[in-house]
Amino acid sequence: MNTAIYQARRAELARRIGPNGIAILPTAPEQQRNRDADFLFRHDSYFFYLCGFAEPKGWLVVQGDGRSTLFCNPKDVEREIWDGIRLGPEAAPAALGVDAAFSVKDLDAQMPGLLDGRDAVWFPFAIHKGLESRVDGWLGGLRARVRYGTLTPETQRDLCGPLDEMRLVKDASEQSTMRRAAQISAGAHIRAMQLSAQMLREGKEVREYHLDAELLHEFRRHGSQYPAYGSIVAAGANACVLHYRADAGLVRDGELVLIDAGCELDGYASDITRTFPANGKFSGPQRALYELVRASQEAAVAVTKAGARFTDPHEATVKVLSQGMLDLGLLDRNKVGSLEDVIEKRAYFQFYMHRTGHWLGMDVHDCGAYTEPSEIGNKTERKDALTGETLISRPARILQSGMVLTIEPGIYVRPAPGVPEQFHHIGIRIEDDAIVTHSGCELISRGVPVDPDEIEALIRG
Ligand code: GLY
Ligand code: MN
Ligand code: MN
């Protein structure tokens, strides 16, 4: 492990919380699945970001003077026979570059001493159940000894603030891991596309789970630990259910398949969506809608660069999609009016009801403020055209090199009066992962193509 990266992150956090601050951060809890079986353990992303330690039960304490202390499971021969090797506090300083390490059993005994004399205690708010009362207990213990000269921190601060800002801009090592994750996922999408058409050609029954199995196989054989989120494999009309999961739906010749799936690699997510013809050939109406979504994605990609606002790609997408909805007759000009009216009244929402992207990183919907920190006081109020609700908005985040976001326009056509029948039940999304650069963005997920001709050729091949 490259401990220098984690040491540098802890040093940066120390700088941000000030010389007399102290940060407390547990990893994720283990979660029961049923009876005595647990869900597969996944570390907490903030915790892993700061120390690269993936075992359960860990706690990290970072002091404003730069000193860091890890609490972890102690060595235990009997438990290790059942659950696997533990690093243990004796080996932790050398392995992780922390200054000190103790058994997690010593946490309650050590924490008051670590908190004594600090002015502010930082921990993540509203994430870990029971953390606040745990901190209260340590502070209470400290206060009880005030007559012996202890000093209790007077301020509690949300540790997510500084950590979200740090995680928002990905360093070179994070970008390199994310490139590899996206490359693995792209290969998995290609395999699923090819399998679908091949099985149909062979006259086999194809189910969504066949394609899901192909994705998982490709993820794992390249060393990915698990999918970064529940894979969506949606055949035909299922694509119009935004949070559909890979299930047992029949993949029919002549229908589209929407796959939204990405692997997690060494703690980093990828998030790719492709929509393709199950048999390898787009029909006319499918292609018309596909080309529209693709054009809207291109417009979004073209405005994604350092200095642009986070909302610019969404606005570019909405413009192209809305125009296309009018041109293809999904929206009736006589009813909804001009392009400006469609955008102003959000009439496009009938077929495009989600945003065009989100931050991507350790978490698939990664942390980081979507409003520009230097402009938070600059808020405006407006009435939403669809719901009539009063909404408060603040200037959107200005993109910087090294931020990573998805660009994922879509179109979802549910049958409704006036909607041309040829488009009914078609759901299309195209999603790519973009690293913002000075002059544009690097699409790290294009190992799987988006061009419909290339997709057809790839499936036939
Ligand atoms: N797969 C989750 C998303 O696209 O946001
Ligand atoms: Mn996404
Ligand atoms: Mn996705």
PDB file of C-alpha atoms in Angstrom, residues 321-333 336-339 342:
ATOM      1  CA  LEU A 321     -34.198  16.549 -25.908  1.00  0.00           C
ATOM      2  CA  SER A 322     -37.035  19.073 -25.823  1.00  0.00           C
ATOM      3  CA  GLN A 323     -36.477  20.065 -29.438  1.00  0.00           C
ATOM      4  CA  GLY A 324     -36.386  16.391 -30.409  1.00  0.00           C
ATOM      5  CA  MET A 325     -39.607  15.660 -28.525  1.00  0.00           C
ATOM      6  CA  LEU A 326     -41.317  18.363 -30.563  1.00  0.00           C
ATOM      7  CA  ASP A 327     -39.785  17.176 -33.834  1.00  0.00           C
ATOM      8  CA  LEU A 328     -40.701  13.523 -33.257  1.00  0.00           C
ATOM      9  CA  GLY A 329     -44.236  14.343 -32.155  1.00  0.00           C
ATOM     10  CA  LEU A 330     -43.814  13.108 -28.580  1.00  0.00           C
ATOM     11  CA  LEU A 331     -44.924  16.582 -27.553  1.00  0.00           C
ATOM     12  CA  ASP A 332     -47.654  18.356 -29.476  1.00  0.00           C
ATOM     13  CA  ARG A 333     -46.638  21.913 -30.440  1.00  0.00           C
ATOM     14  CA  VAL A 336     -47.102  22.742 -25.347  1.00  0.00           C
ATOM     15  CA  GLY A 337     -46.014  25.657 -27.529  1.00  0.00           C
ATOM     16  CA  SER A 338     -42.468  26.537 -28.519  1.00  0.00           C
ATOM     17  CA  LEU A 339     -39.137  25.065 -27.400  1.00  0.00           C
ATOM     18  CA  VAL A 342     -41.379  23.284 -23.213  1.00  0.00           C
TER      19      VAL A 342
END
